[in-house]
Coordinates of C-alpha atoms and ligand atoms in Angstrom, one line a residue:
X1 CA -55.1 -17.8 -58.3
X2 CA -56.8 -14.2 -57.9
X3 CA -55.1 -12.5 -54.9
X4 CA -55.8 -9.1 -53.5
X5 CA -53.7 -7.6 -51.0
X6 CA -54.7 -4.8 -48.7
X7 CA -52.3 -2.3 -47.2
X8 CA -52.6 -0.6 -43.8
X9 CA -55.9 -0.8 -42.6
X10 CA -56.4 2.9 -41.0
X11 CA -58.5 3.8 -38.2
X12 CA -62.2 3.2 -38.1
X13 CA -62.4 5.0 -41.4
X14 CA -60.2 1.9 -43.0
X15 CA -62.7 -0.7 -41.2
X16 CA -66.0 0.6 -42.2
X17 CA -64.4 0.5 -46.0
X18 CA -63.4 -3.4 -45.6
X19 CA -66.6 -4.1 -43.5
X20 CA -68.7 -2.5 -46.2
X21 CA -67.0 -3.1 -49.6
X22 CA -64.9 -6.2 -49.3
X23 CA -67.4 -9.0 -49.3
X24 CA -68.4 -7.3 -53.0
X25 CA -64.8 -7.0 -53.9
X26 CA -64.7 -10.6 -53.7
X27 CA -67.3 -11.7 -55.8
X28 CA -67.1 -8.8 -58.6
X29 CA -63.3 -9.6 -59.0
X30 CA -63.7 -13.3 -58.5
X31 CA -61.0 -13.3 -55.4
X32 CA -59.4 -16.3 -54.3
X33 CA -57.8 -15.3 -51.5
X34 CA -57.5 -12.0 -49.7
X35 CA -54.8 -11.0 -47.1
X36 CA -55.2 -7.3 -45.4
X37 CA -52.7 -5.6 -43.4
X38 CA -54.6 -4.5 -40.4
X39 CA -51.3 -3.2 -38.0
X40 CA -53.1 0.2 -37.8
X41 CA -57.2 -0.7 -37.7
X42 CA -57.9 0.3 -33.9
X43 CA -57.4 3.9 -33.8
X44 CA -54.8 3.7 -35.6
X45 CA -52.1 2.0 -33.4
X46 CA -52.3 -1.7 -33.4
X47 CA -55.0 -4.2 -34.0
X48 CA -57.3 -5.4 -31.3
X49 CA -58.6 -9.0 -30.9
X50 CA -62.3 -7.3 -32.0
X51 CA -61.3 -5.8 -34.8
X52 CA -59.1 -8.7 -36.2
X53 CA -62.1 -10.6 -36.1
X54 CA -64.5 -7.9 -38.3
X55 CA -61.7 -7.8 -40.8
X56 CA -61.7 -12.1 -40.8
X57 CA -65.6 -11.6 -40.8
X58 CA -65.6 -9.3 -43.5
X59 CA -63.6 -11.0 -45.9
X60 CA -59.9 -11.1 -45.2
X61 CA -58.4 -14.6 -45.0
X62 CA -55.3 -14.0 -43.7
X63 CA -54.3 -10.2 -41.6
X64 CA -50.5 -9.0 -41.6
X65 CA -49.1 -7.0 -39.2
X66 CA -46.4 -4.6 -38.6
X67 CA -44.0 -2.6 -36.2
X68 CA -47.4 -1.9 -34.3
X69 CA -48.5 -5.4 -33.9
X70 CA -49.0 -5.0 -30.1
X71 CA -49.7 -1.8 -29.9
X72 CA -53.5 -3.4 -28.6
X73 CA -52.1 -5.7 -26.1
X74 CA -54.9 -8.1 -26.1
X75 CA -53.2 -9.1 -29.4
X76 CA -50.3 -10.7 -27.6
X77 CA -52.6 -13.1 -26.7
X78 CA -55.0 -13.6 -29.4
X79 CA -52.3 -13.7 -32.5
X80 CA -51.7 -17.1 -29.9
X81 CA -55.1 -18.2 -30.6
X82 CA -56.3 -17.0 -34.3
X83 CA -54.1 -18.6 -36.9
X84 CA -55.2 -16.8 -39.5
X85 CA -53.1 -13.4 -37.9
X86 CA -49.5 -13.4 -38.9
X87 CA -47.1 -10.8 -37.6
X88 CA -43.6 -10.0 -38.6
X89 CA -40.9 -12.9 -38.6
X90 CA -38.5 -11.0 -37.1
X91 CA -40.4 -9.0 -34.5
X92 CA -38.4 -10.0 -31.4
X93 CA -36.9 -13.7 -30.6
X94 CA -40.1 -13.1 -27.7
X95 CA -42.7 -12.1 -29.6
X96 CA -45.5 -14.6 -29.4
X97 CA -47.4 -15.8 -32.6
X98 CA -46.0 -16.4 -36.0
X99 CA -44.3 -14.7 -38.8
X100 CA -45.1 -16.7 -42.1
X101 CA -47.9 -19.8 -42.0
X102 CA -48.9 -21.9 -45.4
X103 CA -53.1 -21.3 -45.7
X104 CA -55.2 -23.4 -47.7
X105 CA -57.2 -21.5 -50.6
X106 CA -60.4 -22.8 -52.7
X107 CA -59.7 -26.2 -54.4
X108 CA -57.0 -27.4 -52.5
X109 CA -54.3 -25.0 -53.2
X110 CA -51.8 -23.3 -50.9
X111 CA -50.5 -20.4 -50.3
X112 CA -47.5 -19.3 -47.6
X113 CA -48.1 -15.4 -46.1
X114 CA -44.7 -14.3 -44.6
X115 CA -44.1 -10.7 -43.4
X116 CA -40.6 -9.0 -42.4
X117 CA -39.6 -5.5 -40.8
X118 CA -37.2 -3.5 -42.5
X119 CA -34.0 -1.6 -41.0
X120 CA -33.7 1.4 -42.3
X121 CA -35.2 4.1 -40.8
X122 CA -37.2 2.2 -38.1
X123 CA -37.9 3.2 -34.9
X124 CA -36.3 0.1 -33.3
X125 CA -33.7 -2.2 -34.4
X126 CA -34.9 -5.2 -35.8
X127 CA -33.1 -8.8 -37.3
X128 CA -32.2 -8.9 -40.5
X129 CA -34.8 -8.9 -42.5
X130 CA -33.1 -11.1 -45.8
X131 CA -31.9 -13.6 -43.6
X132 CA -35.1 -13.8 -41.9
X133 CA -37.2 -14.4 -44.6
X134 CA -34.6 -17.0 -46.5
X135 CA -35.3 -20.1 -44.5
X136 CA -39.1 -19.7 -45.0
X137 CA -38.8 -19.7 -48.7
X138 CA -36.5 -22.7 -49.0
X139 CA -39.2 -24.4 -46.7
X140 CA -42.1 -23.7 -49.1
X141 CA -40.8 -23.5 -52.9
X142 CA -43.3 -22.6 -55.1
X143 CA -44.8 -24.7 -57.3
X144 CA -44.1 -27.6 -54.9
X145 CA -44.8 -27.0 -51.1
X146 CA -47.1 -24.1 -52.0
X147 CA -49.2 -22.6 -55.5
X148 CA -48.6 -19.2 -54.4
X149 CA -46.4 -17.3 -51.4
X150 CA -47.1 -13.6 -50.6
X151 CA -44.0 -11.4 -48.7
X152 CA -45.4 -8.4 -46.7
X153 CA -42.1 -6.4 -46.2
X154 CA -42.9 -3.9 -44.0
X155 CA -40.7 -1.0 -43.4
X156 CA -39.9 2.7 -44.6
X157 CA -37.2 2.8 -47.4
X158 CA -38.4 2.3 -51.1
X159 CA -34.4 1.1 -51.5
X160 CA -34.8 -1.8 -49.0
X161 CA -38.3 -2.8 -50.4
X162 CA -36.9 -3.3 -54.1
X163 CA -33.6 -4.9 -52.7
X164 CA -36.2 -7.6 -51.1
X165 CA -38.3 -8.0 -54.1
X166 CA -35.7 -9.0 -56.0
X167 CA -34.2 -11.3 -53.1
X168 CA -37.3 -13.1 -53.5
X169 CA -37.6 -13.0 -57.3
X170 CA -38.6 -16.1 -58.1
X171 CA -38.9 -17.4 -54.9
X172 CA -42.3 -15.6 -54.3
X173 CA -45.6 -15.0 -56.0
X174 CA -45.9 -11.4 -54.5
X175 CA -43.4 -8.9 -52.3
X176 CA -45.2 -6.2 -51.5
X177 CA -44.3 -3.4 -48.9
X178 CA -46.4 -1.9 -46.2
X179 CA -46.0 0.9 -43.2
X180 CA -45.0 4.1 -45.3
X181 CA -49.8 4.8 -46.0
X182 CA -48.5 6.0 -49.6
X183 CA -49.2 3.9 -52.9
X184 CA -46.1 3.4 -55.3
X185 CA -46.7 3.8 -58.9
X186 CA -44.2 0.6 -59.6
X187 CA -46.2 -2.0 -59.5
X188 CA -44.6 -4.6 -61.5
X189 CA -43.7 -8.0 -62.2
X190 CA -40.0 -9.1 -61.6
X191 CA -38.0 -10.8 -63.9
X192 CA -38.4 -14.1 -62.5
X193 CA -42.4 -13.8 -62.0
X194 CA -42.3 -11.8 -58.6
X195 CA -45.2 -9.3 -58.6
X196 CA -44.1 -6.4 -56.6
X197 CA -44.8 -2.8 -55.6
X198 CA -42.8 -0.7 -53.1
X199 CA -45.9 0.0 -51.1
X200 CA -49.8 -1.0 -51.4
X201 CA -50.6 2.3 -49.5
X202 CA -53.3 2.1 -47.0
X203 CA -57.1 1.4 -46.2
X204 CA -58.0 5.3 -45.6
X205 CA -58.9 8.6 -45.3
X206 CA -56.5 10.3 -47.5
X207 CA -57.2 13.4 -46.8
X208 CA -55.2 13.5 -43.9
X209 CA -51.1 13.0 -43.0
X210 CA -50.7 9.3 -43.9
X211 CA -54.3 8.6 -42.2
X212 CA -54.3 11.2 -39.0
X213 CA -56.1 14.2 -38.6
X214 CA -54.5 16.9 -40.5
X215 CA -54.4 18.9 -37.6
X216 CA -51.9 17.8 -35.3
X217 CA -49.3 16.6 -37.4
X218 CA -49.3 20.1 -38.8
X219 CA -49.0 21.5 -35.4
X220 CA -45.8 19.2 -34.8
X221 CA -44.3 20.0 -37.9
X222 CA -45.3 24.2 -38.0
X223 CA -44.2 24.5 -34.3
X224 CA -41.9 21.5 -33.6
X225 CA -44.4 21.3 -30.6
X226 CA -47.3 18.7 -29.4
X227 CA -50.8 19.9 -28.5
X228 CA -52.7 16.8 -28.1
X229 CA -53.1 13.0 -29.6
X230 CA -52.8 11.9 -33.2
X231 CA -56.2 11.1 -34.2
X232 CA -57.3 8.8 -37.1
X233 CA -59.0 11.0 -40.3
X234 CA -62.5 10.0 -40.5
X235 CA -63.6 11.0 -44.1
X236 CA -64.0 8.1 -46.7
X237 CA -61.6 5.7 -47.0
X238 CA -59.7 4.6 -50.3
X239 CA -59.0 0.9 -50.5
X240 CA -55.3 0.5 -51.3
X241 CA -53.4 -2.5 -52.2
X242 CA -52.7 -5.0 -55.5
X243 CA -54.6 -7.7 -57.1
X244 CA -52.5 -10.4 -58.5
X245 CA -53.4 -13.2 -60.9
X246 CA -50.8 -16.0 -60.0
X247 CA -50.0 -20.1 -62.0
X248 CA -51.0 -22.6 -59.5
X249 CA -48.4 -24.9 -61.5
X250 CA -45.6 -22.5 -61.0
X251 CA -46.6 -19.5 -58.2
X252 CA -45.2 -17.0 -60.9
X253 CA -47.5 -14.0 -61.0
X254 CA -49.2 -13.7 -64.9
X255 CA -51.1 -10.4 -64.1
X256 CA -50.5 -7.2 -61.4
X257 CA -52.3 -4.4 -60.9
X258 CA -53.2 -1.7 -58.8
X259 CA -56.1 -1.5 -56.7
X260 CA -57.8 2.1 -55.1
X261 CA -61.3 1.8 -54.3
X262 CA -63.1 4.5 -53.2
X263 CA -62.2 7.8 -51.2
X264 CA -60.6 10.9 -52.6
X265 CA -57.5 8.8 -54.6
X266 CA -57.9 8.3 -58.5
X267 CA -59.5 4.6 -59.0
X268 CA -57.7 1.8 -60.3
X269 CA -59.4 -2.0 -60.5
X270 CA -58.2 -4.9 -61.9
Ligands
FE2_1 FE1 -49.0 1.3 -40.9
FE2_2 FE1 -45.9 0.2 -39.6

């Protein structure tokens, strides 16, 4: 199966880059299935029921989430209603809407989307993330419940991604970490057949601190002082993320490579 993934969709900036370019990214690279993170697409905090639905519209099957997921809070009621939205497993034991759901893909196949916060470094404490995701995986094996499973771990530390890429080694088709707006240059494919990168980077205006206006984080950080709002950049967007080329017979990944479309970042395409 051909599977792109899609970090942090950015600001309006990040939309107008999957609203235009997506549809085409399908069809040149002969995509199967498409999954986006979209926990920062309105304004830059949260995803609104709206925009959720351009991103679907526009070529996104399935849309991740993140420690933002409600940042919009008409999206505590429509991650209820639209399936196709999955926010992190362990969230909060009251969070509504669901952390990992098995999708159909072209020609009958199936593929399980799971994502999980990380601890470290997080604003707020969250469940283990390990234990979260373990049940999940045993539910789904690859090659037998499902043809391909993709992990969105979502969090800050590089050391905590790895340690779950190689929790799920084997056990997933992709892991692949979100939240930090920064591509890693270690995309890679596990020794068990996980494809994995620390982080896909995000859908956006580079130019910028990690997708804001340059001018008020350098405020905060110059004078240790706030003048106003963080504002999403606005310039073009890069497309950020990883296409993976998975075996339907087994859900091991065959082929990984980095994805950065557009924008002011050095291309890659698979
Ligand atoms: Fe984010
Ligand atoms: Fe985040």
């Amino acid at each position: 199966m051909r599977i792109l993934f899609l970090g942090d969709v950015m600001g309006r900036a990040g939309r107008a880059a999957i609203t235009g370019r997506l549809a085409g990214l399908r069809d040149d690279w002969r995509l199967d299935f498409v999954v986006v993170n979209g926990e920062n697409a309105t304004n830059g905090a949260g995803l609104s029921a709206d925009h959720a639905k351009a991103l679907l519209e526009a070529g996104a099957d399935v849309i991740t989430l993140g420690d933002h997921a409600f940042d919009q809070k008409d999206m505590l009621r429509f991650v209820e209603d639209e399936p196709r939205i999955i926010r992190p497993l362990n969230y909060s034991k009251a969070a509504p809407g669901r952390g990992a759901r098995v999708f159909s893909a072209p020609g009958g196949r199936k593929v399980l989307v799971a994502q999980v916060l990380g601890q470290v470094f997080m604003k707020r404490p969250f469940d283990d993330p390990f234990s979260a995701i373990e049940p999940v995986l045993k539910a789904a094996p690859l090659g037998v419940q499902v043809n391909a499973a993709l992990v969105d771990m979502h969090c800050e530390a590089t050391s905590e991604k790895m340690a779950m890429g190689h929790w799920c080694d084997g056990r997933a088709s992709i892991v692949v970490g979100t939240h930090t707006h920064v591509p890693t240059a270690d995309a890679m494919i596990l020794p068990r057949g996980t494809a994995y990168q620390s982080d896909a980077g995000m859908c956006g205006d580079y130019n910028s601190v990690i997708g804001m206006d340059k001018a008020e984080p350098l405020n905060r950080f110059i004078t240790g002082m706030s003048k106003g709002r963080f504002t999403p950049a606005a310039g073009p967007a890069t497309l950020s993320g990883l296409f993976v080329e998975t075996d339907d017979a087994t859900g091991r990944a065959l082929r990984v490579t980095m994805v950065r479309e557009g924008g002011v970042l050095q291309g890659s395409a698979p």
